[in-house]
Amino acid sequence: MSQKKINICGAGLVGSLLAIYLGKRGHQVELFERRPDMRANLIDGGRSINLAMSNRGWKALDGVGVGEEIRKISIPMYRRVMHDQKGKLSFQPYGKEGQAIYSVSRAGLNARLMDLAESTGNAKINFNERCTAVDFEKASATFKNYETGKSTSSEADMLFGTDGAFSAVRAAFQKTDRFNYSQEYIEHGYKELSIPPNEDGSHKMEKEALHIWPRGNYMLIALPNPDGSFTCTLFFPFEGSPSFSEQDSTEKARELFKEQFGDALDLMPSFNQEWDENPTSSLVIIRCYPWVKNDKVTILGDASHAIVPFYGQGMNSGFEDCSVLEELLSEKGEDWPLVLEEFQKSRKPDAEAIADLAMRNFVEMRDLTGDPSFLLRKKIENRFYGKYPDKWMPLYSMVTFSHIRYSDALKEGIRQDGIMAQIMALPNIDTKWDSQEVEEMMLKLC
Ligand SMILES: Cc1cc2nc3c(=O)[nH]c(=O)nc-3n(C[C@H](O)[C@H](O)[C@H](O)COP(=O)(O)OP(=O)(O)OC[C@H]3O[C@@H](n4cnc5c(N)ncnc54)[C@H](O)[C@@H]3O)c2cc1C
């Protein structure tokens, strides 16, 4: 296997992990990152934007031996805690006993991955370097330095674009022939708020849980941080009623929170300031193909498949890109043209599936988690899964706790919907949900 010079544009989550994989394979890797080095100002374990990591992400991290280290800076979330308008709580486990998704600080994780990429001894990160152009013949890219204003070009054997949803590398693909591309903004945006810790540093709500305030067309969620705080995110329509555009004063937003999320508002002493100062951001779905050009330039992560965050799978699927690429490299002995072709062909249907699943899960989270019939369906499925794990795995578990391809999980989820519609239509299902009759019918329908 010959050593290659590989450039990576974007040292975010996926770019940094990819650099670890390629650096460990002995390639000479250079990363170019638009932002300054985030590690200079990082307060470790502090308040932050956090992400939910699940099995696909862990597999990719374990694949380069960094999972254990990241587990140390993460918090397990074993169940959803739903808050109704009066602050009454209901609970739903995410999976089987002991199964959890994990809250990880985005900045903490990114910084650690950068350290680990450098510690391979084969990866160098250049900061303040914004990609402005790509030459597909030479696998070269031009970068403009923010500090000096100088533009330089760097040629390599291969270039990877991991520069996120608004990728400059993908923008270059868009100027090439027969490149398909679509970008869809959903009608909801989001705003981040926070719940600070108690004085003794403990959490003000159940720590090892993901909290949801489902309200039909919108929702608030909260994930725990290691310093005792929670990062909350309001997913809310931009227009219509209610909407961000209606909340044209802090007082109005406060009134909305008092009415809809009263128990959360009581824990938010900085609500007014955060509402005013924190941006309202949009959510975009990016679909495109092909992801590889001239066997040399490849996009992955959000650059090739940005999705909405409602399944907590954006980063996880980007990390899975890295494990799939690694598996193909091992299998095909670094026959790069073959590997890249197989990578895009096999991965594209999975990217499509998780984009659809993520939108489906938005409806589930904001609407159905407050619906008794939905909760009953989950109870029936979980009971059946517990007894017959070889016949049934709930869709959420397939996506979150398994490595079943997203495209297969989606197909199986649609089949299960059909079965569960028949089960839920049984008379008096709410009283006989755990009966022999229901179990036998499910066995017949499976
Ligand atoms: C509100 C919200 C919540 C989310 N929650 C979750 C979650 O719980 N779980 C989950 O798995 N996913 C979640 N996601 C999705 C996740 O954030 C993304 O999927 C993930 O960050 C993608 O990683 P990436 O490295 O591909 O892109 P990014 O993280 O966007 O990194 C891209 C990097 O490229 C750099 N860059 C950009 N342009 C250039 C350029 N021209 N030149 C050089 N560098 C450039 C950027 O500065 C950045 O460092 C969430 C997303 C949002 C918006």
Short mmCIF file of N, CA, C and O and ligand atoms in Angstrom, two decimals, residues 9-16 32-35 49-53 106 110 114 129-132 143 162-169 190 192 223 233 235 282-283 300-303 305-309 311-319, ligand 1:
data_model
loop_
_atom_site.label_atom_id
_atom_site.label_comp_id
_atom_site.label_asym_id
_atom_site.label_seq_id
_atom_site.Cartn_x
_atom_site.Cartn_y
_atom_site.Cartn_z
N CYS A 9 -10.75 19.07 3.48
CA CYS A 9 -11.24 20.44 3.67
C CYS A 9 -12.33 20.41 4.74
O CYS A 9 -13.38 19.80 4.54
N GLY A 10 -12.09 21.05 5.89
CA GLY A 10 -13.06 21.07 6.99
C GLY A 10 -12.61 20.14 8.12
O GLY A 10 -12.64 18.92 7.97
N ALA A 11 -12.17 20.73 9.24
CA ALA A 11 -11.75 19.92 10.41
C ALA A 11 -12.85 19.93 11.46
O ALA A 11 -12.61 20.13 12.64
N GLY A 12 -14.10 19.72 10.99
CA GLY A 12 -15.21 19.57 11.93
C GLY A 12 -15.20 18.15 12.48
O GLY A 12 -14.14 17.50 12.54
N LEU A 13 -16.38 17.64 12.85
CA LEU A 13 -16.45 16.33 13.48
C LEU A 13 -16.01 15.23 12.51
O LEU A 13 -15.17 14.40 12.83
N VAL A 14 -16.58 15.25 11.31
CA VAL A 14 -16.31 14.16 10.37
C VAL A 14 -14.90 14.28 9.79
O VAL A 14 -14.17 13.28 9.70
N GLY A 15 -14.48 15.50 9.44
CA GLY A 15 -13.13 15.69 8.87
C GLY A 15 -12.06 15.26 9.85
O GLY A 15 -11.07 14.60 9.47
N SER A 16 -12.23 15.59 11.13
CA SER A 16 -11.21 15.24 12.13
C SER A 16 -11.15 13.73 12.32
O SER A 16 -10.07 13.15 12.44
N PHE A 32 -7.57 21.47 6.29
CA PHE A 32 -7.69 22.92 6.14
C PHE A 32 -9.02 23.34 6.74
O PHE A 32 -10.08 22.89 6.29
N GLU A 33 -8.96 24.17 7.76
CA GLU A 33 -10.17 24.54 8.50
C GLU A 33 -10.36 26.06 8.45
O GLU A 33 -9.43 26.82 8.73
N ARG A 34 -11.59 26.45 8.13
CA ARG A 34 -11.92 27.87 8.00
C ARG A 34 -11.77 28.63 9.32
O ARG A 34 -11.33 29.77 9.35
N ARG A 35 -12.16 27.98 10.43
CA ARG A 35 -12.16 28.68 11.72
C ARG A 35 -10.77 28.69 12.35
O ARG A 35 -9.91 27.89 12.00
N ILE A 49 -23.06 23.47 23.35
CA ILE A 49 -24.03 22.84 22.47
C ILE A 49 -23.69 21.36 22.51
O ILE A 49 -22.53 20.98 22.39
N ASN A 50 -24.71 20.52 22.69
CA ASN A 50 -24.40 19.10 22.78
C ASN A 50 -25.11 18.30 21.71
O ASN A 50 -26.04 18.78 21.06
N LEU A 51 -24.65 17.10 21.53
CA LEU A 51 -25.17 16.21 20.49
C LEU A 51 -25.43 14.85 21.10
O LEU A 51 -24.77 14.47 22.07
N ALA A 52 -26.38 14.12 20.51
CA ALA A 52 -26.65 12.76 20.99
C ALA A 52 -25.83 11.78 20.16
O ALA A 52 -25.98 11.73 18.93
N MET A 53 -24.98 11.03 20.83
CA MET A 53 -24.16 10.02 20.15
C MET A 53 -24.80 8.65 20.38
O MET A 53 -25.19 8.33 21.51
N ARG A 106 -20.34 19.19 21.63
CA ARG A 106 -19.84 19.27 20.25
C ARG A 106 -18.40 19.78 20.22
O ARG A 106 -17.52 19.21 19.58
N ASN A 110 -15.07 17.71 19.19
CA ASN A 110 -14.29 18.16 18.02
C ASN A 110 -12.82 18.41 18.40
O ASN A 110 -11.89 17.99 17.71
N MET A 114 -9.47 16.48 17.07
CA MET A 114 -8.32 17.18 16.45
C MET A 114 -7.02 16.74 17.11
O MET A 114 -6.03 16.44 16.43
N GLU A 129 -8.11 28.79 7.20
CA GLU A 129 -7.95 28.55 5.76
C GLU A 129 -9.30 28.17 5.16
O GLU A 129 -9.82 27.09 5.41
N ARG A 130 -9.87 29.09 4.38
CA ARG A 130 -11.18 28.83 3.79
C ARG A 130 -11.03 28.37 2.35
O ARG A 130 -10.37 29.06 1.54
N CYS A 131 -11.62 27.25 2.04
CA CYS A 131 -11.56 26.73 0.67
C CYS A 131 -12.40 27.64 -0.24
O CYS A 131 -13.55 27.95 0.07
N THR A 132 -11.81 28.04 -1.34
CA THR A 132 -12.54 28.92 -2.27
C THR A 132 -12.71 28.30 -3.65
O THR A 132 -13.55 28.74 -4.42
N PHE A 143 -7.11 27.86 -0.94
CA PHE A 143 -7.56 28.31 0.38
C PHE A 143 -7.16 29.77 0.58
O PHE A 143 -6.04 30.16 0.25
N THR A 162 -15.13 17.68 3.72
CA THR A 162 -15.96 17.44 4.91
C THR A 162 -16.28 18.80 5.51
O THR A 162 -16.12 19.02 6.72
N ASP A 163 -16.67 19.72 4.64
CA ASP A 163 -16.86 21.10 5.08
C ASP A 163 -18.32 21.46 5.28
O ASP A 163 -18.73 22.61 5.11
N GLY A 164 -19.12 20.46 5.68
CA GLY A 164 -20.45 20.73 6.22
C GLY A 164 -21.52 21.03 5.19
O GLY A 164 -21.32 20.93 3.97
N ALA A 165 -22.70 21.39 5.72
CA ALA A 165 -23.90 21.53 4.90
C ALA A 165 -23.74 22.58 3.79
O ALA A 165 -24.39 22.49 2.76
N PHE A 166 -22.90 23.58 4.03
CA PHE A 166 -22.71 24.61 3.00
C PHE A 166 -21.33 24.49 2.36
O PHE A 166 -20.62 25.47 2.14
N SER A 167 -20.97 23.25 2.07
CA SER A 167 -19.66 22.86 1.59
C SER A 167 -19.19 23.62 0.34
O SER A 167 -19.91 23.71 -0.66
N ALA A 168 -17.96 24.13 0.40
CA ALA A 168 -17.36 24.78 -0.77
C ALA A 168 -16.92 23.72 -1.78
O ALA A 168 -16.95 23.96 -2.99
N VAL A 169 -16.52 22.55 -1.29
CA VAL A 169 -16.11 21.49 -2.21
C VAL A 169 -17.34 21.03 -3.02
O VAL A 169 -17.27 20.86 -4.24
N TYR A 190 -34.65 26.81 14.79
CA TYR A 190 -34.40 26.49 16.20
C TYR A 190 -33.65 27.61 16.91
O TYR A 190 -32.97 28.42 16.29
N GLU A 192 -31.40 28.10 20.71
CA GLU A 192 -30.86 27.43 21.89
C GLU A 192 -30.97 28.31 23.12
O GLU A 192 -30.77 29.53 23.06
N LEU A 223 -30.89 18.57 26.70
CA LEU A 223 -29.88 17.52 26.90
C LEU A 223 -28.93 17.96 28.00
O LEU A 223 -28.55 19.15 28.06
N THR A 233 -33.25 23.27 23.28
CA THR A 233 -33.45 23.75 21.91
C THR A 233 -34.95 23.81 21.62
O THR A 233 -35.66 22.81 21.80
N PHE A 235 -37.61 23.97 18.81
CA PHE A 235 -37.85 23.79 17.37
C PHE A 235 -39.24 24.35 17.10
O PHE A 235 -40.24 23.86 17.67
N SER A 282 -31.78 28.16 10.89
CA SER A 282 -32.65 27.36 10.01
C SER A 282 -32.14 25.92 9.91
O SER A 282 -31.02 25.61 10.34
N LEU A 283 -32.97 25.06 9.37
CA LEU A 283 -32.63 23.63 9.23
C LEU A 283 -32.78 23.23 7.78
O LEU A 283 -33.82 23.50 7.16
N LEU A 300 -18.14 13.92 1.95
CA LEU A 300 -18.84 13.07 2.91
C LEU A 300 -19.26 13.86 4.14
O LEU A 300 -18.94 15.04 4.28
N GLY A 301 -20.06 13.20 5.01
CA GLY A 301 -20.65 13.91 6.15
C GLY A 301 -21.74 14.85 5.65
O GLY A 301 -22.36 14.61 4.60
N ASP A 302 -21.97 15.95 6.37
CA ASP A 302 -23.02 16.89 5.99
C ASP A 302 -22.81 17.45 4.58
O ASP A 302 -23.77 17.88 3.94
N ALA A 303 -21.59 17.48 4.11
CA ALA A 303 -21.32 18.04 2.78
C ALA A 303 -22.10 17.26 1.71
O ALA A 303 -22.56 17.84 0.73
N HIS A 305 -24.69 14.83 2.66
CA HIS A 305 -26.04 14.43 3.09
C HIS A 305 -26.42 15.11 4.41
O HIS A 305 -26.46 14.47 5.46
N ALA A 306 -26.72 16.39 4.36
CA ALA A 306 -27.16 17.07 5.60
C ALA A 306 -28.64 16.74 5.83
O ALA A 306 -29.45 16.73 4.89
N ILE A 307 -28.96 16.44 7.09
CA ILE A 307 -30.35 16.05 7.42
C ILE A 307 -30.83 16.87 8.61
O ILE A 307 -30.02 17.52 9.29
N VAL A 308 -32.12 16.82 8.89
CA VAL A 308 -32.63 17.52 10.07
C VAL A 308 -32.24 16.72 11.33
O VAL A 308 -32.02 15.51 11.25
N PRO A 309 -32.14 17.39 12.49
CA PRO A 309 -31.50 16.73 13.64
C PRO A 309 -32.40 15.83 14.49
O PRO A 309 -31.98 15.40 15.56
N TYR A 311 -33.51 12.75 14.54
CA TYR A 311 -33.20 11.37 14.94
C TYR A 311 -31.85 11.34 15.66
O TYR A 311 -31.36 10.27 16.03
N GLY A 312 -31.21 12.52 15.79
CA GLY A 312 -29.88 12.55 16.40
C GLY A 312 -28.90 11.70 15.59
O GLY A 312 -28.07 10.99 16.14
N GLN A 313 -28.99 11.77 14.25
CA GLN A 313 -28.17 10.88 13.43
C GLN A 313 -27.24 11.59 12.44
O GLN A 313 -26.52 10.93 11.71
N GLY A 314 -27.27 12.93 12.40
CA GLY A 314 -26.43 13.64 11.43
C GLY A 314 -24.96 13.30 11.61
O GLY A 314 -24.29 12.81 10.68
N MET A 315 -24.45 13.56 12.80
CA MET A 315 -23.05 13.23 13.09
C MET A 315 -22.84 11.72 13.05
O MET A 315 -21.83 11.24 12.50
N ASN A 316 -23.78 10.99 13.62
CA ASN A 316 -23.64 9.52 13.65
C ASN A 316 -23.50 8.96 12.23
O ASN A 316 -22.69 8.07 11.99
N SER A 317 -24.30 9.49 11.30
CA SER A 317 -24.22 8.97 9.93
C SER A 317 -22.92 9.42 9.27
O SER A 317 -22.33 8.67 8.48
N GLY A 318 -22.45 10.62 9.59
CA GLY A 318 -21.16 11.08 9.06
C GLY A 318 -20.02 10.22 9.59
O GLY A 318 -19.08 9.87 8.86
N PHE A 319 -20.11 9.86 10.87
CA PHE A 319 -19.09 8.97 11.45
C PHE A 319 -19.18 7.58 10.81
O PHE A 319 -18.17 6.92 10.58
C1 LIG B 1 -29.51 21.84 16.19
C2 LIG B 1 -28.77 20.62 15.74
C3 LIG B 1 -28.68 19.51 16.56
C4 LIG B 1 -28.01 18.37 16.15
N1 LIG B 1 -27.98 17.29 16.96
C5 LIG B 1 -27.38 16.15 16.55
C6 LIG B 1 -27.35 15.01 17.40
O1 LIG B 1 -27.88 15.02 18.51
N2 LIG B 1 -26.73 13.88 16.95
C7 LIG B 1 -26.15 13.82 15.71
O2 LIG B 1 -25.62 12.76 15.34
N3 LIG B 1 -26.15 14.90 14.90
C8 LIG B 1 -26.74 16.05 15.27
N4 LIG B 1 -26.73 17.15 14.47
C9 LIG B 1 -26.08 17.07 13.15
C10 LIG B 1 -24.57 17.31 13.26
O3 LIG B 1 -24.34 18.56 13.84
C11 LIG B 1 -23.94 17.25 11.88
O4 LIG B 1 -24.40 16.14 11.17
C12 LIG B 1 -22.41 17.17 12.01
O5 LIG B 1 -21.92 18.32 12.62
C13 LIG B 1 -21.79 16.99 10.62
O6 LIG B 1 -20.40 17.00 10.75
P1 LIG B 1 -19.50 17.49 9.53
O7 LIG B 1 -18.10 17.37 10.02
O8 LIG B 1 -19.93 16.81 8.29
O9 LIG B 1 -19.89 19.04 9.35
P2 LIG B 1 -19.63 20.23 10.36
O10 LIG B 1 -19.74 19.78 11.76
O11 LIG B 1 -20.52 21.33 9.89
O12 LIG B 1 -18.11 20.64 10.10
C14 LIG B 1 -17.71 21.28 8.92
C15 LIG B 1 -16.37 21.96 9.17
O13 LIG B 1 -15.91 22.52 7.96
C16 LIG B 1 -15.50 23.87 8.17
N5 LIG B 1 -15.72 24.58 6.92
C17 LIG B 1 -16.90 25.00 6.38
N6 LIG B 1 -16.70 25.60 5.19
C18 LIG B 1 -15.36 25.58 4.97
C19 LIG B 1 -14.52 26.06 3.91
N7 LIG B 1 -15.04 26.68 2.83
N8 LIG B 1 -13.19 25.87 4.02
C20 LIG B 1 -12.64 25.24 5.10
N9 LIG B 1 -13.38 24.78 6.14
C21 LIG B 1 -14.72 24.94 6.06
C22 LIG B 1 -16.39 24.36 9.31
O14 LIG B 1 -15.83 25.46 9.97
C23 LIG B 1 -16.47 23.11 10.18
O15 LIG B 1 -15.40 23.03 11.09
C24 LIG B 1 -27.38 18.34 14.86
C25 LIG B 1 -27.46 19.45 14.04
C26 LIG B 1 -28.13 20.57 14.46
C27 LIG B 1 -28.21 21.77 13.53
#
